[in-house]
Amino acid sequence: MYIAGIHLSHAQGIESIVTASTIATIAVIVRDQRRTFRKASKEGGNITAGPESFAERIVTPIHGSALLLAPFSYLVAVFSNRMEQPEWYERTAFDFPLSVGPLAWTRTAAAVGLLGTAWMARAILKSLGKQLHFIGTREKGEVVTTGPYSVVRHPLYSLALGQFIFASVAYWSWIPLVSFGVCLGAFAYKIPVEERLMEHDIAMGPAYSEYKQKVPYKIIPYIW
């Protein structure tokens, strides 16, 4: 296989595609988040209420670390082994019978899907705009009800869980599924905290309570 004029083995070619997809996804999402945070700080005002207990303050770093575990463990593995998965990482592979060709196409398709989530994140951040925050309400708080927020109340969390599914197939490893479980637990704890703060906000509390009735699903439509 040749990529950019460089001869690569079949394994190196697949890992190069998955690696490029992973790096591009991270780069696009980080860039868009930084831009949106700057806009939120400028136009939405300061955070007026935030987490109170130790558990409420640490839940965001916990799921943030889980979000980074899957891609960075994969990137470290392949970069440290000349763009091939080392033996220790291969031990995390799925025990599913796929021949070389179908496995390559399956992983490539998942890598493309993973890259697509970066543009989905952009759409969600665009809808959220100046209301972006980790846990808390802003001085000029408003309830966002359009775009993805008309389907579920926390679409960024939905997207994060979907990314783990794509990553698990692209990396052909169960490590992203561990992150999936950690984030699922963190979101289950964090969402009630976020929503309590918004409902207790004088300016948007009533509007958010009405929004919850119109959009009953937190992360997964018709399920949760």
PDB file of C-alpha atoms in Angstrom:
ATOM      1  CA  MET A   1       0.000   0.000   0.000  1.00  0.00           C
ATOM      2  CA  TYR A   2       1.227   3.479  -0.904  1.00  0.00           C
ATOM      3  CA  ILE A   3       0.151   6.603   1.012  1.00  0.00           C
ATOM      4  CA  ALA A   4       1.680   9.946  -0.041  1.00  0.00           C
ATOM      5  CA  GLY A   5       4.294   7.995  -1.995  1.00  0.00           C
ATOM      6  CA  ILE A   6       5.378   5.994   1.045  1.00  0.00           C
ATOM      7  CA  HIS A   7       5.269   2.217   0.879  1.00  0.00           C
ATOM      8  CA  LEU A   8       3.435   0.728   3.837  1.00  0.00           C
ATOM      9  CA  SER A   9       2.495  -2.800   4.763  1.00  0.00           C
ATOM     10  CA  HIS A  10      -1.201  -3.642   4.837  1.00  0.00           C
ATOM     11  CA  ALA A  11      -1.286  -3.313   8.633  1.00  0.00           C
ATOM     12  CA  GLN A  12       0.587  -0.010   8.549  1.00  0.00           C
ATOM     13  CA  GLY A  13      -1.774   1.326   5.895  1.00  0.00           C
ATOM     14  CA  ILE A  14      -4.877   0.607   7.977  1.00  0.00           C
ATOM     15  CA  GLU A  15      -3.342   2.049  11.134  1.00  0.00           C
ATOM     16  CA  SER A  16      -2.278   5.152   9.189  1.00  0.00           C
ATOM     17  CA  ILE A  17      -5.843   5.728   8.023  1.00  0.00           C
ATOM     18  CA  VAL A  18      -7.260   5.236  11.510  1.00  0.00           C
ATOM     19  CA  THR A  19      -4.535   7.393  13.045  1.00  0.00           C
ATOM     20  CA  ALA A  20      -5.156  10.240  10.603  1.00  0.00           C
ATOM     21  CA  SER A  21      -8.890  10.069  11.301  1.00  0.00           C
ATOM     22  CA  THR A  22      -8.305  10.123  15.052  1.00  0.00           C
ATOM     23  CA  ILE A  23      -5.928  13.082  14.990  1.00  0.00           C
ATOM     24  CA  ALA A  24      -8.151  15.064  12.617  1.00  0.00           C
ATOM     25  CA  THR A  25     -11.224  14.412  14.773  1.00  0.00           C
ATOM     26  CA  ILE A  26      -9.473  15.562  17.935  1.00  0.00           C
ATOM     27  CA  ALA A  27      -8.024  18.639  16.227  1.00  0.00           C
ATOM     28  CA  VAL A  28     -11.342  19.785  14.755  1.00  0.00           C
ATOM     29  CA  ILE A  29     -13.312  19.273  17.971  1.00  0.00           C
ATOM     30  CA  VAL A  30     -10.715  20.963  20.182  1.00  0.00           C
ATOM     31  CA  ARG A  31     -10.520  23.943  17.817  1.00  0.00           C
ATOM     32  CA  ASP A  32     -14.294  24.329  17.662  1.00  0.00           C
ATOM     33  CA  GLN A  33     -14.685  23.971  21.431  1.00  0.00           C
ATOM     34  CA  ARG A  34     -12.085  26.652  22.078  1.00  0.00           C
ATOM     35  CA  ARG A  35     -13.813  29.029  19.676  1.00  0.00           C
ATOM     36  CA  THR A  36     -17.203  28.361  21.244  1.00  0.00           C
ATOM     37  CA  PHE A  37     -15.875  28.794  24.786  1.00  0.00           C
ATOM     38  CA  ARG A  38     -14.398  32.159  23.841  1.00  0.00           C
ATOM     39  CA  LYS A  39     -17.714  33.203  22.360  1.00  0.00           C
ATOM     40  CA  ALA A  40     -19.591  31.960  25.422  1.00  0.00           C
ATOM     41  CA  SER A  41     -17.335  33.862  27.820  1.00  0.00           C
ATOM     42  CA  LYS A  42     -17.691  37.046  25.774  1.00  0.00           C
ATOM     43  CA  GLU A  43     -21.393  36.940  24.931  1.00  0.00           C
ATOM     44  CA  GLY A  44     -22.920  34.722  27.605  1.00  0.00           C
ATOM     45  CA  GLY A  45     -21.235  36.261  30.611  1.00  0.00           C
ATOM     46  CA  ASN A  46     -19.647  34.641  33.634  1.00  0.00           C
ATOM     47  CA  ILE A  47     -20.766  31.441  35.325  1.00  0.00           C
ATOM     48  CA  THR A  48     -23.263  32.386  38.039  1.00  0.00           C
ATOM     49  CA  ALA A  49     -23.762  28.972  39.632  1.00  0.00           C
ATOM     50  CA  GLY A  50     -21.688  25.812  39.567  1.00  0.00           C
ATOM     51  CA  PRO A  51     -21.025  22.475  41.255  1.00  0.00           C
ATOM     52  CA  GLU A  52     -20.982  22.497  45.035  1.00  0.00           C
ATOM     53  CA  SER A  53     -19.809  19.112  46.310  1.00  0.00           C
ATOM     54  CA  PHE A  54     -16.487  17.386  45.633  1.00  0.00           C
ATOM     55  CA  ALA A  55     -18.242  14.719  43.551  1.00  0.00           C
ATOM     56  CA  GLU A  56     -19.929  17.373  41.423  1.00  0.00           C
ATOM     57  CA  ARG A  57     -16.625  19.115  40.802  1.00  0.00           C
ATOM     58  CA  ILE A  58     -14.703  15.983  39.909  1.00  0.00           C
ATOM     59  CA  VAL A  59     -17.232  14.333  37.586  1.00  0.00           C
ATOM     60  CA  THR A  60     -16.208  16.477  34.600  1.00  0.00           C
ATOM     61  CA  PRO A  61     -12.475  15.645  34.918  1.00  0.00           C
ATOM     62  CA  ILE A  62     -13.445  11.980  35.241  1.00  0.00           C
ATOM     63  CA  HIS A  63     -15.389  11.784  32.002  1.00  0.00           C
ATOM     64  CA  GLY A  64     -12.875  14.120  30.349  1.00  0.00           C
ATOM     65  CA  SER A  65     -10.095  11.671  31.187  1.00  0.00           C
ATOM     66  CA  ALA A  66     -12.185   8.778  29.883  1.00  0.00           C
ATOM     67  CA  LEU A  67     -12.717  10.662  26.615  1.00  0.00           C
ATOM     68  CA  LEU A  68      -8.953  10.940  26.177  1.00  0.00           C
ATOM     69  CA  LEU A  69      -8.081   7.398  27.265  1.00  0.00           C
ATOM     70  CA  ALA A  70      -9.272   5.617  24.133  1.00  0.00           C
ATOM     71  CA  PRO A  71      -7.657   7.772  21.397  1.00  0.00           C
ATOM     72  CA  PHE A  72      -4.420   8.476  23.246  1.00  0.00           C
ATOM     73  CA  SER A  73      -3.821   4.851  24.248  1.00  0.00           C
ATOM     74  CA  TYR A  74      -4.291   3.881  20.595  1.00  0.00           C
ATOM     75  CA  LEU A  75      -2.043   6.648  19.265  1.00  0.00           C
ATOM     76  CA  VAL A  76       0.710   5.858  21.757  1.00  0.00           C
ATOM     77  CA  ALA A  77       0.487   2.190  20.835  1.00  0.00           C
ATOM     78  CA  VAL A  78       0.818   2.606  17.064  1.00  0.00           C
ATOM     79  CA  PHE A  79       3.334   5.471  17.123  1.00  0.00           C
ATOM     80  CA  SER A  80       5.575   3.488  19.427  1.00  0.00           C
ATOM     81  CA  ASN A  81       5.517   0.484  17.107  1.00  0.00           C
ATOM     82  CA  ARG A  82       6.103   1.939  13.614  1.00  0.00           C
ATOM     83  CA  MET A  83       2.423   2.331  12.774  1.00  0.00           C
ATOM     84  CA  GLU A  84       1.425  -1.174  13.746  1.00  0.00           C
ATOM     85  CA  GLN A  85      -0.454  -2.299  16.824  1.00  0.00           C
ATOM     86  CA  PRO A  86       1.981  -3.741  19.367  1.00  0.00           C
ATOM     87  CA  GLU A  87       1.309  -7.079  21.006  1.00  0.00           C
ATOM     88  CA  TRP A  88      -0.040  -5.550  24.218  1.00  0.00           C
ATOM     89  CA  TYR A  89      -2.659  -3.589  22.279  1.00  0.00           C
ATOM     90  CA  GLU A  90      -3.588  -6.537  20.080  1.00  0.00           C
ATOM     91  CA  ARG A  91      -4.541  -8.385  23.249  1.00  0.00           C
ATOM     92  CA  THR A  92      -7.469  -5.943  23.573  1.00  0.00           C
ATOM     93  CA  ALA A  93      -8.809  -6.903  20.119  1.00  0.00           C
ATOM     94  CA  PHE A  94     -12.280  -8.337  19.594  1.00  0.00           C
ATOM     95  CA  ASP A  95     -12.417 -12.076  19.238  1.00  0.00           C
ATOM     96  CA  PHE A  96     -14.593 -11.871  16.144  1.00  0.00           C
ATOM     97  CA  PRO A  97     -13.847 -13.904  13.014  1.00  0.00           C
ATOM     98  CA  LEU A  98     -13.215 -11.495  10.149  1.00  0.00           C
ATOM     99  CA  SER A  99     -10.763 -12.085   7.347  1.00  0.00           C
ATOM    100  CA  VAL A 100      -8.166  -9.457   6.474  1.00  0.00           C
ATOM    101  CA  GLY A 101     -10.150  -7.741   3.706  1.00  0.00           C
ATOM    102  CA  PRO A 102     -13.514  -7.333   5.477  1.00  0.00           C
ATOM    103  CA  LEU A 103     -11.757  -6.308   8.693  1.00  0.00           C
ATOM    104  CA  ALA A 104      -9.827  -3.609   6.851  1.00  0.00           C
ATOM    105  CA  TRP A 105     -12.979  -2.221   5.235  1.00  0.00           C
ATOM    106  CA  THR A 106     -14.883  -2.369   8.532  1.00  0.00           C
ATOM    107  CA  ARG A 107     -12.172  -0.474  10.389  1.00  0.00           C
ATOM    108  CA  THR A 108     -11.808   2.062   7.577  1.00  0.00           C
ATOM    109  CA  ALA A 109     -15.564   2.707   7.526  1.00  0.00           C
ATOM    110  CA  ALA A 110     -15.548   3.215  11.287  1.00  0.00           C
ATOM    111  CA  ALA A 111     -12.605   5.622  10.959  1.00  0.00           C
ATOM    112  CA  VAL A 112     -14.591   7.662   8.432  1.00  0.00           C
ATOM    113  CA  GLY A 113     -17.559   7.603  10.801  1.00  0.00           C
ATOM    114  CA  LEU A 114     -15.351   8.792  13.639  1.00  0.00           C
ATOM    115  CA  LEU A 115     -14.167  11.696  11.518  1.00  0.00           C
ATOM    116  CA  GLY A 116     -17.780  12.528  10.718  1.00  0.00           C
ATOM    117  CA  THR A 117     -18.508  13.014  14.410  1.00  0.00           C
ATOM    118  CA  ALA A 118     -16.245  16.077  14.361  1.00  0.00           C
ATOM    119  CA  TRP A 119     -18.683  17.809  12.029  1.00  0.00           C
ATOM    120  CA  MET A 120     -21.606  16.626  14.133  1.00  0.00           C
ATOM    121  CA  ALA A 121     -19.904  18.188  17.152  1.00  0.00           C
ATOM    122  CA  ARG A 122     -19.548  21.430  15.194  1.00  0.00           C
ATOM    123  CA  ALA A 123     -23.302  21.488  14.521  1.00  0.00           C
ATOM    124  CA  ILE A 124     -24.083  20.890  18.192  1.00  0.00           C
ATOM    125  CA  LEU A 125     -21.657  23.575  19.357  1.00  0.00           C
ATOM    126  CA  LYS A 126     -23.139  26.005  16.838  1.00  0.00           C
ATOM    127  CA  SER A 127     -26.600  25.405  18.300  1.00  0.00           C
ATOM    128  CA  LEU A 128     -25.324  25.745  21.866  1.00  0.00           C
ATOM    129  CA  GLY A 129     -23.314  28.875  21.109  1.00  0.00           C
ATOM    130  CA  LYS A 130     -22.857  31.261  24.024  1.00  0.00           C
ATOM    131  CA  GLN A 131     -24.474  28.827  26.477  1.00  0.00           C
ATOM    132  CA  LEU A 132     -21.526  26.408  26.463  1.00  0.00           C
ATOM    133  CA  HIS A 133     -20.201  25.518  29.919  1.00  0.00           C
ATOM    134  CA  PHE A 134     -19.033  22.463  31.868  1.00  0.00           C
ATOM    135  CA  ILE A 135     -21.429  22.604  34.823  1.00  0.00           C
ATOM    136  CA  GLY A 136     -23.160  25.869  35.587  1.00  0.00           C
ATOM    137  CA  THR A 137     -25.372  28.701  34.383  1.00  0.00           C
ATOM    138  CA  ARG A 138     -24.271  31.930  32.752  1.00  0.00           C
ATOM    139  CA  GLU A 139     -25.295  35.515  33.414  1.00  0.00           C
ATOM    140  CA  LYS A 140     -27.156  35.681  30.107  1.00  0.00           C
ATOM    141  CA  GLY A 141     -28.471  32.159  30.291  1.00  0.00           C
ATOM    142  CA  GLU A 142     -30.974  30.981  27.692  1.00  0.00           C
ATOM    143  CA  VAL A 143     -32.533  27.605  27.030  1.00  0.00           C
ATOM    144  CA  VAL A 144     -31.372  26.117  23.716  1.00  0.00           C
ATOM    145  CA  THR A 145     -34.198  24.181  22.065  1.00  0.00           C
ATOM    146  CA  THR A 146     -33.219  24.096  18.393  1.00  0.00           C
ATOM    147  CA  GLY A 147     -31.168  21.732  16.250  1.00  0.00           C
ATOM    148  CA  PRO A 148     -29.993  18.598  18.066  1.00  0.00           C
ATOM    149  CA  TYR A 149     -31.444  20.030  21.285  1.00  0.00           C
ATOM    150  CA  SER A 150     -34.923  19.483  19.894  1.00  0.00           C
ATOM    151  CA  VAL A 151     -34.257  15.719  19.938  1.00  0.00           C
ATOM    152  CA  VAL A 152     -32.329  15.149  23.191  1.00  0.00           C
ATOM    153  CA  ARG A 153     -31.391  17.516  26.000  1.00  0.00           C
ATOM    154  CA  HIS A 154     -27.689  16.630  26.044  1.00  0.00           C
ATOM    155  CA  PRO A 155     -26.590  15.874  22.458  1.00  0.00           C
ATOM    156  CA  LEU A 156     -22.885  16.423  23.178  1.00  0.00           C
ATOM    157  CA  TYR A 157     -23.038  13.478  25.563  1.00  0.00           C
ATOM    158  CA  SER A 158     -24.903  11.434  22.943  1.00  0.00           C
ATOM    159  CA  LEU A 159     -22.136  12.229  20.483  1.00  0.00           C
ATOM    160  CA  ALA A 160     -19.389  11.260  22.938  1.00  0.00           C
ATOM    161  CA  LEU A 161     -20.946   7.836  23.455  1.00  0.00           C
ATOM    162  CA  GLY A 162     -21.317   7.392  19.706  1.00  0.00           C
ATOM    163  CA  GLN A 163     -17.655   8.259  19.221  1.00  0.00           C
ATOM    164  CA  PHE A 164     -16.660   5.408  21.491  1.00  0.00           C
ATOM    165  CA  ILE A 165     -18.614   2.977  19.317  1.00  0.00           C
ATOM    166  CA  PHE A 166     -16.879   4.193  16.157  1.00  0.00           C
ATOM    167  CA  ALA A 167     -13.491   4.214  17.907  1.00  0.00           C
ATOM    168  CA  SER A 168     -13.947   0.704  19.246  1.00  0.00           C
ATOM    169  CA  VAL A 169     -14.503  -0.634  15.730  1.00  0.00           C
ATOM    170  CA  ALA A 170     -11.826   1.572  14.125  1.00  0.00           C
ATOM    171  CA  TYR A 171      -9.232   0.515  16.716  1.00  0.00           C
ATOM    172  CA  TRP A 172     -10.704  -3.006  16.840  1.00  0.00           C
ATOM    173  CA  SER A 173     -10.328  -2.883  20.592  1.00  0.00           C
ATOM    174  CA  TRP A 174     -12.544  -2.987  23.658  1.00  0.00           C
ATOM    175  CA  ILE A 175     -10.618  -0.133  25.328  1.00  0.00           C
ATOM    176  CA  PRO A 176     -13.031   2.527  23.988  1.00  0.00           C
ATOM    177  CA  LEU A 177     -15.900   0.506  25.460  1.00  0.00           C
ATOM    178  CA  VAL A 178     -14.320   0.891  28.903  1.00  0.00           C
ATOM    179  CA  SER A 179     -14.368   4.655  28.353  1.00  0.00           C
ATOM    180  CA  PHE A 180     -17.971   4.309  27.178  1.00  0.00           C
ATOM    181  CA  GLY A 181     -18.928   2.726  30.506  1.00  0.00           C
ATOM    182  CA  VAL A 182     -17.077   5.319  32.569  1.00  0.00           C
ATOM    183  CA  CYS A 183     -18.670   8.198  30.665  1.00  0.00           C
ATOM    184  CA  LEU A 184     -22.111   6.633  30.824  1.00  0.00           C
ATOM    185  CA  GLY A 185     -21.847   6.505  34.609  1.00  0.00           C
ATOM    186  CA  ALA A 186     -20.446  10.035  34.783  1.00  0.00           C
ATOM    187  CA  PHE A 187     -23.224  11.396  32.574  1.00  0.00           C
ATOM    188  CA  ALA A 188     -25.871   9.642  34.664  1.00  0.00           C
ATOM    189  CA  TYR A 189     -24.545  11.529  37.701  1.00  0.00           C
ATOM    190  CA  LYS A 190     -23.763  14.827  35.975  1.00  0.00           C
ATOM    191  CA  ILE A 191     -26.979  15.424  34.060  1.00  0.00           C
ATOM    192  CA  PRO A 192     -29.217  15.801  37.143  1.00  0.00           C
ATOM    193  CA  VAL A 193     -26.676  18.242  38.608  1.00  0.00           C
ATOM    194  CA  GLU A 194     -26.651  20.360  35.445  1.00  0.00           C
ATOM    195  CA  GLU A 195     -30.411  20.337  35.142  1.00  0.00           C
ATOM    196  CA  ARG A 196     -30.917  21.220  38.796  1.00  0.00           C
ATOM    197  CA  LEU A 197     -28.733  24.292  38.369  1.00  0.00           C
ATOM    198  CA  MET A 198     -30.652  25.374  35.290  1.00  0.00           C
ATOM    199  CA  GLU A 199     -34.059  24.812  36.877  1.00  0.00           C
ATOM    200  CA  HIS A 200     -33.009  26.814  39.943  1.00  0.00           C
ATOM    201  CA  ASP A 201     -31.834  29.714  37.799  1.00  0.00           C
ATOM    202  CA  ILE A 202     -34.264  32.615  38.208  1.00  0.00           C
ATOM    203  CA  ALA A 203     -34.011  33.742  34.595  1.00  0.00           C
ATOM    204  CA  MET A 204     -34.400  30.456  32.749  1.00  0.00           C
ATOM    205  CA  GLY A 205     -35.681  28.001  35.363  1.00  0.00           C
ATOM    206  CA  PRO A 206     -39.341  27.983  34.218  1.00  0.00           C
ATOM    207  CA  ALA A 207     -38.331  27.811  30.544  1.00  0.00           C
ATOM    208  CA  TYR A 208     -36.037  24.846  31.216  1.00  0.00           C
ATOM    209  CA  SER A 209     -38.749  22.976  33.122  1.00  0.00           C
ATOM    210  CA  GLU A 210     -41.047  23.461  30.127  1.00  0.00           C
ATOM    211  CA  TYR A 211     -38.261  22.327  27.792  1.00  0.00           C
ATOM    212  CA  LYS A 212     -37.849  19.098  29.793  1.00  0.00           C
ATOM    213  CA  GLN A 213     -41.508  18.307  29.246  1.00  0.00           C
ATOM    214  CA  LYS A 214     -41.254  18.908  25.500  1.00  0.00           C
ATOM    215  CA  VAL A 215     -37.971  16.974  25.129  1.00  0.00           C
ATOM    216  CA  PRO A 216     -38.158  14.068  27.606  1.00  0.00           C
ATOM    217  CA  TYR A 217     -35.013  12.254  26.432  1.00  0.00           C
ATOM    218  CA  LYS A 218     -31.640  13.072  27.946  1.00  0.00           C
ATOM    219  CA  ILE A 219     -29.185  11.275  25.657  1.00  0.00           C
ATOM    220  CA  ILE A 220     -30.810   8.484  23.652  1.00  0.00           C
ATOM    221  CA  PRO A 221     -34.156   9.116  21.913  1.00  0.00           C
ATOM    222  CA  TYR A 222     -37.001   6.873  23.135  1.00  0.00           C
ATOM    223  CA  ILE A 223     -34.672   5.142  25.606  1.00  0.00           C
ATOM    224  CA  TRP A 224     -33.043   7.598  28.037  1.00  0.00           C
TER     225      TRP A 224
END
